[in-house]
XYZ file of C-alpha atoms in Angstrom:
736
model
C -8.460 17.524 -27.141
C -5.760 19.907 -28.403
C -7.153 23.178 -29.079
C -3.514 24.553 -30.326
C -4.723 24.685 -33.969
C -8.378 24.821 -35.373
C -8.759 24.371 -39.338
C -10.968 27.062 -41.114
C -13.428 26.252 -43.550
C -11.225 26.772 -46.575
C -10.531 25.240 -50.011
C -8.679 22.349 -49.568
C -8.782 22.440 -45.513
C -4.951 23.596 -45.304
C -5.298 26.835 -43.530
C -5.187 26.874 -39.834
C -5.960 29.729 -37.193
C -6.247 29.979 -33.513
C -9.808 29.766 -32.138
C -11.345 33.040 -31.911
C -13.564 34.475 -28.980
C -16.388 34.409 -31.006
C -15.988 30.599 -31.713
C -15.855 29.854 -27.896
C -18.865 32.078 -27.462
C -20.946 29.982 -29.772
C -19.955 26.942 -28.219
C -21.221 28.336 -24.703
C -24.479 29.663 -26.523
C -25.127 26.277 -28.196
C -24.385 24.622 -24.867
C -22.385 22.083 -26.383
C -18.628 21.436 -24.622
C -15.534 20.539 -27.088
C -15.916 17.075 -25.543
C -19.456 16.472 -26.397
C -19.079 17.780 -29.912
C -16.152 15.745 -30.738
C -18.040 12.574 -29.308
C -20.943 13.453 -31.604
C -18.893 13.662 -34.447
C -17.415 10.447 -34.030
C -20.875 8.923 -33.438
C -21.890 10.283 -36.851
C -18.862 9.093 -38.756
C -19.367 5.796 -36.717
C -23.239 5.468 -37.913
C -21.800 6.237 -41.655
C -18.716 3.899 -41.859
C -18.803 3.745 -45.315
C -19.650 7.195 -46.385
C -17.239 10.229 -47.067
C -18.599 13.408 -45.290
C -17.606 17.083 -45.202
C -17.731 19.451 -42.686
C -20.990 20.689 -44.138
C -22.803 17.485 -44.054
C -21.664 17.206 -40.333
C -22.657 20.339 -39.311
C -25.953 19.919 -40.478
C -26.703 16.618 -39.013
C -25.338 17.906 -35.458
C -27.190 20.852 -35.931
C -24.429 23.506 -36.054
C -25.746 25.878 -38.424
C -23.610 28.941 -37.487
C -20.363 29.717 -39.333
C -18.747 30.089 -36.002
C -19.860 26.695 -34.897
C -19.026 25.113 -38.397
C -15.439 26.524 -37.777
C -15.479 24.340 -34.985
C -16.589 21.586 -36.452
C -13.787 21.682 -39.155
C -11.538 21.992 -36.450
C -12.256 19.094 -34.411
C -12.789 16.877 -37.613
C -9.079 17.907 -38.517
C -7.752 17.131 -34.960
C -9.577 13.817 -35.100
C -8.048 13.218 -38.721
C -4.530 14.005 -37.077
C -4.951 11.644 -34.193
C -6.065 8.687 -36.459
C -9.663 8.612 -35.539
C -10.737 9.917 -39.358
C -8.790 9.396 -42.755
C -9.154 12.169 -44.889
C -9.842 10.770 -48.272
C -10.163 13.694 -50.501
C -9.605 17.333 -49.475
C -12.148 18.016 -47.030
C -13.930 14.895 -47.280
C -13.515 12.363 -44.314
C -14.024 8.689 -43.563
C -14.230 6.866 -40.248
C -11.028 4.996 -39.624
C -12.502 1.450 -38.705
C -8.938 0.997 -37.112
C -9.289 3.472 -34.475
C -10.452 2.040 -31.200
C -12.476 3.122 -28.263
C -11.384 1.923 -24.911
C -12.695 2.222 -21.326
C -10.214 2.214 -18.388
C -9.149 3.960 -14.743
C -7.833 7.267 -15.158
C -4.312 7.588 -13.137
C -3.138 11.282 -12.804
C 0.244 11.824 -12.655
C 1.783 15.221 -10.888
C 4.198 15.443 -14.034
C 1.198 15.996 -16.231
C 1.965 12.557 -18.128
C -1.074 10.747 -17.156
C -2.119 7.264 -18.039
C -5.268 5.053 -18.653
C -5.285 1.708 -17.167
C -7.720 -0.135 -19.692
C -10.539 -2.547 -18.245
C -9.239 -5.193 -20.583
C -5.909 -5.235 -18.868
C -4.175 -4.467 -21.767
C -1.332 -1.991 -22.008
C -1.663 1.617 -20.397
C -2.487 4.610 -22.624
C -0.546 7.709 -22.101
C -2.542 10.572 -21.782
C -1.252 14.263 -21.867
C -2.563 16.954 -19.661
C -3.987 18.724 -22.382
C -5.882 15.533 -23.695
C -7.160 14.681 -19.964
C -10.325 16.249 -20.277
C -10.187 17.243 -16.463
C -10.328 13.280 -15.521
C -9.341 13.022 -12.098
C -7.146 10.033 -10.469
C -9.826 6.889 -10.226
C -12.240 8.135 -12.703
C -13.691 5.681 -15.129
C -13.319 7.313 -18.602
C -13.716 6.755 -22.394
C -10.483 7.131 -24.383
C -9.960 7.717 -27.924
C -6.900 5.892 -29.049
C -4.434 7.946 -31.565
C -3.133 6.063 -34.266
C -0.030 4.288 -33.024
C 3.359 5.935 -34.313
C 6.644 3.850 -34.463
C 8.912 3.585 -31.444
C 6.164 5.760 -29.079
C 4.182 4.710 -26.528
C 0.483 4.251 -27.425
C -1.357 7.630 -26.942
C -5.096 8.606 -26.365
C -7.594 11.415 -25.497
C -10.132 11.152 -22.789
C -13.819 11.995 -24.791
C -15.706 11.182 -21.884
C -15.851 10.666 -17.999
C -17.921 7.671 -17.474
C -17.829 7.588 -13.506
C -16.294 9.964 -11.302
C -14.641 8.635 -8.400
C -14.941 10.799 -4.926
C -11.885 13.152 -5.155
C -10.817 14.202 -1.551
C -7.473 16.123 -0.891
C -5.501 17.162 1.832
C -3.420 20.497 1.789
C -3.066 23.963 3.273
C -5.804 26.553 3.035
C -4.424 30.004 1.277
C -7.314 32.212 2.569
C -8.333 35.508 0.278
C -11.090 37.748 0.869
C -14.110 36.128 -1.284
C -12.218 33.025 -1.865
C -9.536 30.573 -0.913
C -7.323 27.683 -2.700
C -6.245 24.321 -1.369
C -2.476 24.350 -1.785
C -1.670 20.593 -2.258
C 1.329 18.713 -2.904
C -0.604 15.821 -4.107
C 0.899 13.690 -7.006
C -2.657 12.850 -8.124
C -3.304 16.676 -8.807
C -1.277 19.477 -10.692
C -3.838 22.009 -10.039
C -4.500 24.156 -6.691
C -8.384 23.759 -5.831
C -10.643 26.955 -5.879
C -12.911 27.040 -2.917
C -15.767 29.734 -2.766
C -16.224 31.494 0.573
C -19.137 29.783 1.386
C -17.666 26.400 1.344
C -14.799 27.048 3.897
C -16.196 25.796 6.839
C -14.949 28.201 9.030
C -11.310 27.317 7.958
C -8.473 29.487 8.831
C -5.496 30.780 6.929
C -2.794 28.175 6.775
C -5.204 25.595 8.436
C -4.713 21.979 7.300
C -7.901 20.923 5.525
C -9.597 17.940 3.780
C -11.272 19.196 0.580
C -13.946 17.432 -1.761
C -13.897 18.407 -5.388
C -17.322 19.151 -6.556
C -16.601 20.198 -10.122
C -14.111 20.936 -12.616
C -15.799 23.000 -15.590
C -14.170 22.624 -19.042
C -12.967 26.032 -19.308
C -11.814 26.276 -15.695
C -8.100 26.263 -14.936
C -8.771 24.942 -11.459
C -11.123 22.526 -9.939
C -13.978 23.900 -7.603
C -14.117 22.325 -4.279
C -15.505 22.595 -0.860
C -14.000 21.917 2.519
C -15.187 18.964 4.306
C -13.131 18.979 7.457
C -10.778 21.336 9.081
C -7.780 19.224 10.761
C -5.869 22.305 12.297
C -2.919 24.210 11.717
C -0.295 23.078 9.482
C 2.778 21.880 11.455
C 0.956 20.454 14.735
C 1.893 16.909 15.196
C -1.681 15.728 15.382
C -2.676 17.675 12.342
C 0.201 16.208 10.227
C -0.508 12.563 11.289
C -3.966 12.928 10.436
C -3.215 14.475 7.220
C -1.241 11.475 6.227
C -4.333 9.135 7.225
C -6.461 11.382 5.033
C -3.992 11.244 2.110
C -4.140 7.401 1.860
C -8.202 7.390 2.396
C -7.839 5.878 5.928
C -9.842 6.792 8.845
C -8.516 9.014 11.754
C -11.451 8.884 14.226
C -13.574 6.293 15.498
C -17.226 6.356 15.128
C -19.135 7.505 18.188
C -21.954 4.741 17.351
C -19.104 1.696 17.147
C -17.556 2.742 20.316
C -21.306 2.739 22.082
C -21.890 -0.427 20.748
C -18.755 -2.104 21.987
C -19.277 -0.363 25.542
C -22.374 -2.654 26.024
C -20.353 -5.774 25.678
C -20.043 -7.871 28.645
C -16.931 -8.934 30.108
C -18.408 -11.690 32.262
C -17.410 -15.424 31.645
C -20.352 -17.161 31.695
C -21.101 -20.846 32.831
C -22.449 -21.588 29.314
C -19.378 -20.500 27.615
C -16.943 -22.526 30.296
C -19.200 -25.542 29.431
C -18.147 -25.800 25.891
C -14.535 -24.464 26.183
C -11.051 -25.962 27.654
C -10.286 -24.413 30.760
C -6.527 -23.267 30.951
C -6.837 -21.115 33.817
C -4.549 -23.197 36.048
C -1.992 -23.787 33.313
C 1.228 -21.468 33.538
C 0.206 -18.620 30.854
C 2.180 -15.600 30.068
C 2.393 -12.687 27.003
C 5.716 -11.213 25.467
C 5.562 -8.239 23.934
C 6.811 -4.839 23.041
C 6.982 -2.584 26.255
C 4.477 -0.151 24.626
C 2.067 -2.840 23.845
C -1.704 -2.457 24.957
C -3.313 -4.920 22.909
C -2.009 -8.337 23.794
C -3.435 -10.930 21.277
C -1.189 -13.827 22.073
C -0.360 -15.858 24.894
C 1.998 -18.655 25.554
C 1.151 -21.444 28.030
C 3.605 -24.275 29.099
C 3.477 -27.708 30.905
C 5.485 -30.709 30.865
C 3.414 -33.884 30.411
C 3.737 -37.053 32.221
C 5.407 -38.768 29.271
C 8.188 -36.049 29.861
C 7.172 -34.336 26.586
C 5.944 -30.785 26.258
C 2.519 -28.970 25.947
C 2.716 -25.538 24.462
C -0.379 -23.681 23.824
C -0.759 -20.625 21.593
C -3.765 -18.755 22.537
C -5.517 -16.254 20.715
C -8.007 -13.531 21.678
C -11.205 -14.907 20.523
C -12.492 -11.871 18.918
C -15.261 -13.795 17.078
C -17.121 -14.409 20.303
C -17.887 -10.581 20.794
C -17.814 -9.344 17.415
C -20.585 -11.129 15.293
C -20.479 -11.165 11.607
C -22.472 -8.434 10.082
C -23.067 -6.257 13.274
C -21.932 -2.622 13.466
C -18.563 -3.585 14.938
C -17.916 -6.205 12.463
C -18.814 -3.587 9.511
C -16.593 -0.983 10.673
C -13.737 -3.740 11.327
C -14.049 -5.029 7.975
C -14.039 -1.439 6.246
C -10.720 -0.888 8.024
C -9.405 -4.599 7.725
C -6.221 -3.683 9.846
C -4.918 -1.312 12.603
C -2.723 1.003 11.504
C 0.865 1.702 13.092
C 2.113 5.178 12.563
C 5.124 6.645 14.103
C 3.610 7.885 17.341
C 0.143 6.162 17.504
C -2.032 3.153 16.546
C -5.430 3.828 14.617
C -6.981 0.372 15.685
C -9.356 -1.988 13.727
C -11.449 -2.241 16.657
C -13.024 -0.067 19.585
C -10.605 0.494 22.291
C -13.199 -1.205 24.961
C -12.443 -4.343 22.658
C -8.841 -4.011 21.677
C -7.609 -2.932 25.165
C -9.647 -4.531 27.474
C -12.200 -7.375 26.562
C -9.846 -9.088 24.164
C -6.700 -8.078 25.468
C -5.032 -10.863 27.275
C -3.827 -9.150 30.354
C -2.281 -10.765 33.266
C -4.294 -11.852 36.016
C -8.110 -11.686 34.025
C -9.971 -14.607 32.765
C -10.224 -14.163 28.902
C -11.783 -16.402 25.959
C -9.148 -17.558 23.451
C -9.085 -19.475 20.338
C -6.151 -22.138 20.954
C -3.858 -24.289 18.909
C -2.377 -26.731 21.516
C 0.867 -28.610 20.620
C 2.385 -31.888 21.950
C 6.086 -31.476 21.500
C 9.022 -33.614 21.969
C 13.000 -32.510 22.832
C 13.513 -32.326 19.238
C 10.279 -30.096 18.513
C 8.577 -32.771 16.516
C 5.035 -32.087 16.977
C 3.489 -35.253 17.906
C -0.046 -34.149 18.092
C -2.106 -31.096 18.370
C -5.656 -29.824 18.711
C -7.461 -26.543 17.721
C -9.726 -25.532 20.548
C -11.886 -22.590 22.293
C -10.434 -22.075 25.502
C -10.509 -20.051 28.648
C -7.227 -18.696 29.875
C -5.641 -16.493 32.780
C -2.396 -15.272 32.154
C -0.178 -15.280 34.908
C 2.472 -12.492 33.872
C 2.967 -10.008 31.383
C 6.510 -9.990 29.730
C 8.522 -7.327 27.347
C 10.688 -8.443 24.710
C 13.576 -7.113 26.731
C 12.468 -8.933 29.923
C 12.309 -12.152 28.362
C 15.606 -11.963 26.486
C 17.481 -11.079 29.738
C 15.860 -14.308 30.899
C 17.230 -16.196 28.075
C 20.551 -14.496 28.440
C 20.827 -14.951 31.984
C 18.954 -18.363 32.333
C 17.134 -17.318 35.369
C 14.323 -15.226 36.361
C 10.133 -15.787 36.783
C 9.098 -18.634 34.418
C 12.679 -19.208 33.426
C 11.920 -23.041 33.169
C 9.160 -22.385 30.635
C 11.088 -19.709 28.758
C 14.065 -21.423 28.348
C 12.495 -24.444 27.072
C 10.390 -23.046 24.665
C 13.387 -20.854 23.481
C 15.042 -23.972 23.077
C 12.307 -25.677 20.941
C 11.818 -22.085 18.820
C 15.259 -22.337 17.803
C 15.031 -25.974 16.472
C 11.996 -24.843 14.858
C 13.617 -21.988 12.965
C 16.593 -24.164 12.033
C 14.271 -26.737 10.446
C 12.381 -24.018 8.731
C 15.581 -22.564 7.187
C 16.637 -26.133 6.464
C 13.523 -26.160 3.975
C 14.606 -23.257 2.233
C 12.844 -20.477 4.250
C 14.482 -17.071 3.436
C 15.799 -14.954 6.278
C 14.929 -11.309 5.466
C 15.464 -9.212 8.616
C 15.518 -5.746 7.452
C 16.537 -3.046 10.197
C 13.495 -1.257 11.500
C 14.066 2.445 12.823
C 11.807 3.429 15.925
C 11.662 6.983 17.175
C 11.997 8.580 20.488
C 8.934 10.835 20.752
C 8.667 13.804 23.106
C 5.228 14.821 24.653
C 4.544 17.024 21.767
C 5.173 14.531 19.166
C 8.847 15.451 17.983
C 11.448 12.970 17.375
C 14.335 13.372 19.975
C 16.268 10.422 18.902
C 16.530 7.067 16.536
C 16.557 3.647 17.745
C 17.492 0.766 15.450
C 15.228 -2.317 16.638
C 17.047 -5.427 16.807
C 15.271 -8.795 16.845
C 16.683 -10.865 19.335
C 15.844 -14.493 20.456
C 12.935 -13.564 22.656
C 11.238 -11.946 19.384
C 12.220 -15.096 17.378
C 10.463 -17.123 20.085
C 7.108 -15.719 19.963
C 7.717 -15.656 16.215
C 8.263 -19.049 15.393
C 5.191 -20.441 17.537
C 3.215 -17.918 15.957
C 4.267 -19.517 12.734
C 3.759 -22.920 13.728
C -0.021 -22.106 14.765
C -0.550 -20.315 11.523
C 0.532 -23.323 9.485
C -0.972 -25.829 11.406
C -4.325 -24.134 11.167
C -4.089 -23.691 7.335
C -2.734 -27.260 7.023
C -6.163 -28.466 9.144
C -8.621 -26.909 7.085
C -6.442 -27.119 3.599
C -5.854 -31.003 4.013
C -9.430 -32.008 5.149
C -11.104 -34.518 2.785
C -7.737 -33.997 0.707
C -8.081 -36.620 -1.938
C -11.705 -37.405 -1.537
C -13.003 -35.995 -4.959
C -13.878 -32.452 -4.030
C -12.170 -29.089 -3.993
C -12.019 -28.848 -0.069
C -13.564 -25.959 2.146
C -13.424 -22.206 1.331
C -10.947 -20.936 3.594
C -8.749 -17.788 3.703
C -4.819 -18.105 3.275
C -1.837 -16.110 3.569
C -0.061 -16.732 0.031
C 3.103 -15.669 -1.339
C 4.141 -16.973 -4.863
C 7.502 -17.858 -6.111
C 9.696 -14.912 -7.260
C 9.471 -13.851 -10.820
C 12.691 -15.768 -12.620
C 13.765 -12.500 -14.351
C 13.539 -10.577 -11.502
C 15.864 -13.225 -9.702
C 18.124 -13.013 -12.856
C 18.298 -9.269 -12.687
C 19.330 -9.568 -9.023
C 21.945 -12.222 -9.810
C 23.583 -9.840 -12.471
C 23.476 -6.970 -10.217
C 25.184 -8.686 -7.336
C 27.493 -9.888 -9.387
C 29.360 -6.493 -9.402
C 29.795 -6.701 -5.734
C 31.249 -9.843 -6.266
C 28.266 -12.521 -5.117
C 26.578 -15.257 -6.849
C 23.005 -16.258 -6.753
C 21.493 -19.840 -7.751
C 18.250 -18.636 -9.835
C 17.691 -22.104 -10.963
C 16.380 -25.381 -9.249
C 14.158 -26.297 -6.677
C 12.753 -23.699 -4.253
C 14.803 -25.113 -1.320
C 18.142 -24.539 -3.538
C 17.009 -21.160 -4.539
C 15.935 -20.584 -0.810
C 19.361 -21.532 0.656
C 21.202 -19.514 -2.034
C 19.539 -16.527 -1.288
C 20.170 -16.996 2.672
C 23.796 -17.628 1.850
C 24.012 -14.031 0.106
C 22.119 -12.406 2.842
C 24.830 -14.233 5.368
C 27.791 -13.062 3.191
C 26.469 -9.410 3.229
C 25.942 -9.035 7.075
C 28.091 -6.035 8.060
C 29.180 -5.010 4.735
C 28.409 -1.551 3.378
C 26.153 -2.807 0.696
C 23.991 -4.838 3.241
C 21.189 -2.863 3.476
C 20.943 -2.357 -0.614
C 21.293 -5.855 -1.484
C 18.560 -6.975 0.917
C 16.473 -4.312 -0.503
C 16.910 -5.002 -4.209
C 16.274 -8.791 -3.043
C 13.327 -8.202 -1.415
C 12.086 -6.269 -4.246
C 12.723 -9.278 -6.306
C 10.047 -11.203 -4.630
C 6.386 -11.611 -4.678
C 4.161 -9.495 -2.328
C 2.358 -11.756 0.277
C -1.317 -11.590 -0.143
C -4.505 -13.088 1.155
C -6.281 -15.418 -0.882
C -9.022 -18.501 -1.172
C -6.236 -20.354 -3.504
C -3.830 -21.858 -1.525
C -0.393 -20.997 -3.276
C 1.843 -22.014 -0.340
C 4.242 -19.573 0.964
C 7.263 -19.426 -0.813
C 9.135 -16.790 1.757
C 8.373 -19.174 4.873
C 8.696 -22.647 2.987
C 5.182 -23.624 4.120
C 2.788 -25.330 2.011
C -0.119 -24.164 3.923
C -0.534 -20.913 5.661
C -2.867 -18.259 6.955
C -2.943 -15.564 9.547
C -4.813 -17.086 12.649
C -2.691 -15.128 15.272
C -3.833 -11.547 15.474
C -7.551 -11.007 15.249
C -7.461 -7.688 17.023
C -5.495 -5.985 14.577
C -6.330 -7.779 11.208
C -9.605 -8.693 9.795
C -8.448 -11.947 8.242
C -7.541 -13.483 11.166
C -11.306 -12.754 12.175
C -12.178 -14.637 9.326
C -10.017 -17.469 9.972
C -11.722 -17.797 13.617
C -15.208 -17.636 12.249
C -14.304 -20.335 9.448
C -12.779 -22.731 12.017
C -16.248 -22.634 14.275
C -18.199 -22.860 10.927
C -16.265 -26.102 10.067
C -15.004 -27.376 13.348
C -18.019 -26.520 15.796
C -21.147 -25.787 13.826
C -20.252 -28.530 11.286
C -21.742 -26.468 8.458
C -20.855 -26.568 4.774
C -18.227 -25.106 2.956
C -18.489 -21.303 2.754
C -19.006 -18.978 -0.523
C -15.520 -18.771 -1.958
C -16.383 -15.690 -4.025
C -17.763 -14.083 -1.199
C -14.384 -14.766 0.678
C -12.215 -14.086 -2.427
C -13.669 -10.456 -2.297
C -13.091 -9.930 1.210
C -9.256 -11.289 0.768
C -8.901 -8.730 -1.820
C -10.285 -5.967 0.302
C -7.784 -7.143 3.173
C -4.862 -7.027 0.905
C -5.396 -3.709 -0.482
C -6.051 -2.272 2.834
C -2.775 -3.754 4.160
C -1.111 -2.079 1.498
C -2.651 1.442 2.113
C -1.739 0.842 5.906
C 1.829 0.100 4.949
C 2.345 2.957 2.573
C 0.785 5.618 5.649
C 3.390 3.753 8.020
C 5.868 4.625 5.461
C 4.853 7.942 5.161
C 4.879 8.710 8.992
C 8.233 7.411 9.274
C 9.380 9.659 6.680
C 7.673 12.786 8.174
C 9.488 12.095 11.184
C 12.777 11.367 9.682
C 12.565 14.994 7.860
C 11.370 16.552 10.993
C 14.313 15.029 12.797
C 16.659 16.287 10.451
C 15.321 19.541 9.976
C 17.111 20.548 13.162
C 20.518 19.241 11.627
C 20.544 21.406 8.465
C 24.100 22.091 7.484
C 25.265 19.171 9.330
C 27.528 16.269 7.612
C 26.843 12.494 7.809
C 28.271 9.377 6.184
C 25.758 7.291 3.995
C 25.355 5.008 1.541
C 23.756 5.629 -2.123
C 20.516 3.592 -1.640
C 18.849 4.723 -4.962
C 19.765 5.901 -8.313
C 17.572 7.999 -10.733
C 17.565 10.127 -13.851
C 17.131 13.131 -11.391
C 19.676 12.202 -8.736
C 21.110 10.032 -6.066
C 19.495 8.729 -3.005
C 21.315 8.336 0.246
C 20.908 6.423 3.309
C 22.569 7.758 6.378
C 24.407 5.207 8.150
C 23.329 6.153 11.637
C 19.724 7.355 11.349
C 18.655 5.650 8.579
C 17.254 8.830 7.370
C 16.868 8.837 3.017
C 17.363 12.109 1.121
C 18.200 13.012 -2.570
C 21.234 14.725 -3.929
C 19.693 16.347 -7.156
C 21.685 15.699 -10.421
C 21.708 19.484 -10.614
C 24.088 19.325 -7.705
C 26.476 17.022 -9.408
C 27.927 19.816 -11.241
C 31.521 18.380 -11.956
C 30.283 16.858 -15.190
C 27.141 16.192 -17.328
C 25.735 12.717 -15.670
C 23.619 10.239 -17.171
C 21.376 7.449 -15.849
C 22.372 4.038 -16.978
C 19.133 1.937 -15.590
C 20.966 -1.405 -16.218
C 23.804 -1.104 -13.994
C 22.206 1.470 -11.501
C 24.332 4.215 -11.768
C 24.722 7.905 -13.006
C 28.062 8.089 -15.379
C 29.759 11.462 -16.144
C 29.773 12.001 -20.077
C 33.239 13.762 -19.750
C 34.955 12.312 -17.059
C 33.316 8.774 -16.392
C 32.896 9.377 -12.895
C 30.426 6.653 -11.464
C 27.879 6.691 -8.743
C 26.781 3.263 -8.154
C 23.872 1.903 -5.779
C 25.956 0.841 -2.327
C 28.737 3.576 -2.687
C 29.733 5.322 0.669
C 29.196 9.058 0.257
C 29.362 11.816 2.773
C 26.353 14.314 2.570
C 25.502 17.637 4.022
C 21.899 18.037 4.999
C 20.733 21.023 2.699
C 17.333 21.259 3.017
C 14.290 19.523 5.161
C 10.555 20.115 3.322
C 7.852 18.582 5.799
C 5.166 19.578 3.250
C 6.681 17.269 0.604
C 8.094 14.940 3.251
C 11.535 15.376 1.196
C 15.110 15.620 2.398
C 17.732 17.179 0.141
C 21.445 16.625 0.264
C 24.636 18.305 -0.928
C 27.729 16.010 -1.512
C 30.210 17.113 1.309
C 33.215 15.644 -0.388
């Protein structure tokens, strides 16, 4: 609640004054906070909705008998009237405004101080200023009193009660004084430093990067009070900074010892009992193709020519479900994580190392359990038959993508017959997929060369070649086949089918497609926004083909991707728009994705154990959790890339580079450098040749006097002005 003006109990209640020290003392003596007293006043009027009440009646009802306490009541009643909660019917006499609304929701704290509350009922968000936030923190469940809606303004409100505190963990640099410390944080969720008493420092040293939990935030305190719960180490150290990114996104940076100990007890033995119930592929040519730095090989391919001159292609996936049983200590930790996290210089695994790098990794010359999708295919890459089965395999060879690509390009080498034929089949599968409207998004991927201290020494732009696409197409085929196998089961027999985990990608929003169409028209391109999915998909692909090699390529690809829906996990099959599949799931990476492990277990439940359908609501909850954790992991990965980009460019401050405007905002233009793909901001204050205004419809800044424009996709030359590692932010100046 605003405390700027408190009304004194005078005639007509018009005169206002600042709250005195005696006012505040009276409140402290009474032990009632402003928010509590305000809430009590609202309740008093709610219980007497048809009565006119003055400050004397309300004060008496609430036990606020002293003059200073009555002054506070008058001030609060005046504020409630100004914000529409009460109506002043006669001078000094108020009535409850029945149109006033109290809602509950989740508080979203913004660094700018312009916070919002997301109502539980899904209605429009409520704007909350810092002075009306009541010390609510990010994620808290709160009660909000809505203000009277003003024409042309967003709905505003005031936090009147914090219903449920979300645990508030922050990462930052410790500024140590003799008797206390402050956590200096750049978090966008908190605009105040955190006060830390001396006995809550956990032996942290000055300038350490630490993890702090907020314990309380007293109403009259400027800063929240916290305690150090973990000391990561000195700021600037690579391991410390990478762990700090994980903490920032609420992700784990260590592995529980008891879970690792449970994994160490698992046996690697191939038992006779398991051999008896699995298909034996140990004598069939089998190999893996992975990145050269990979340690967990969760998929392998097998190949053999059949007597009828067709081909048997096996997609073999590590059988994690054999080792990790639902509900055990390893499974609980894996579910909590839901995914492995891939930062620039490290992997934070979903499973203990004993499982992901040893027991389940399909390493060459080692017998391993697998869940397999076996295809019978002809020369045209038609699937003539398939079966899904648990197997035992033994990989003959481990290839890197580079090695497999060399065989494809040169036509010879170890396992060349298998690799060349499988590449031929994969290319046919790919062509057929795009003919059906699949969309060819292939963003350039940045990879850093890292020295032994974690510092970036160079940047590599990764390119997807035929060897990558060979693996991709067969993994897609397996995922599609498994989803259809369960999804189509009993179709048309009057039931809803079996509960299953799908990877779904909804159709794009028509409005977003129209916006994309309008935008690309400025570059001379056209896009079909109406018609069948196949027609729209082909139109998008045609656009992506046309922009190849053009300055605006990365920009248009980025905006096209933003116009698409996000792929998520769901028990409701919506199909996969981007891949043009009616059925799709994730079956091929159970070492690093929990949904794949769920899929393996459901296959066993239905195909082998012959059990009834699993509980849909339970699996939908797991799908939602997995989708959320996937998004968090992606955010952390991007943050680690951004950190390394800033670190890389910190040694190039003052140097000049060519780039493209990749973003336009009211505070400046973002520029992506052509060579390194590093992105930085040219602040609008540096565009000092004119007064520039933001045109959000045309993605540009326009000079008011000279009408010069800075458009998305424009080529510019910039100078590196500043590299701020704390904020993971690059600042550029225009060099021309």
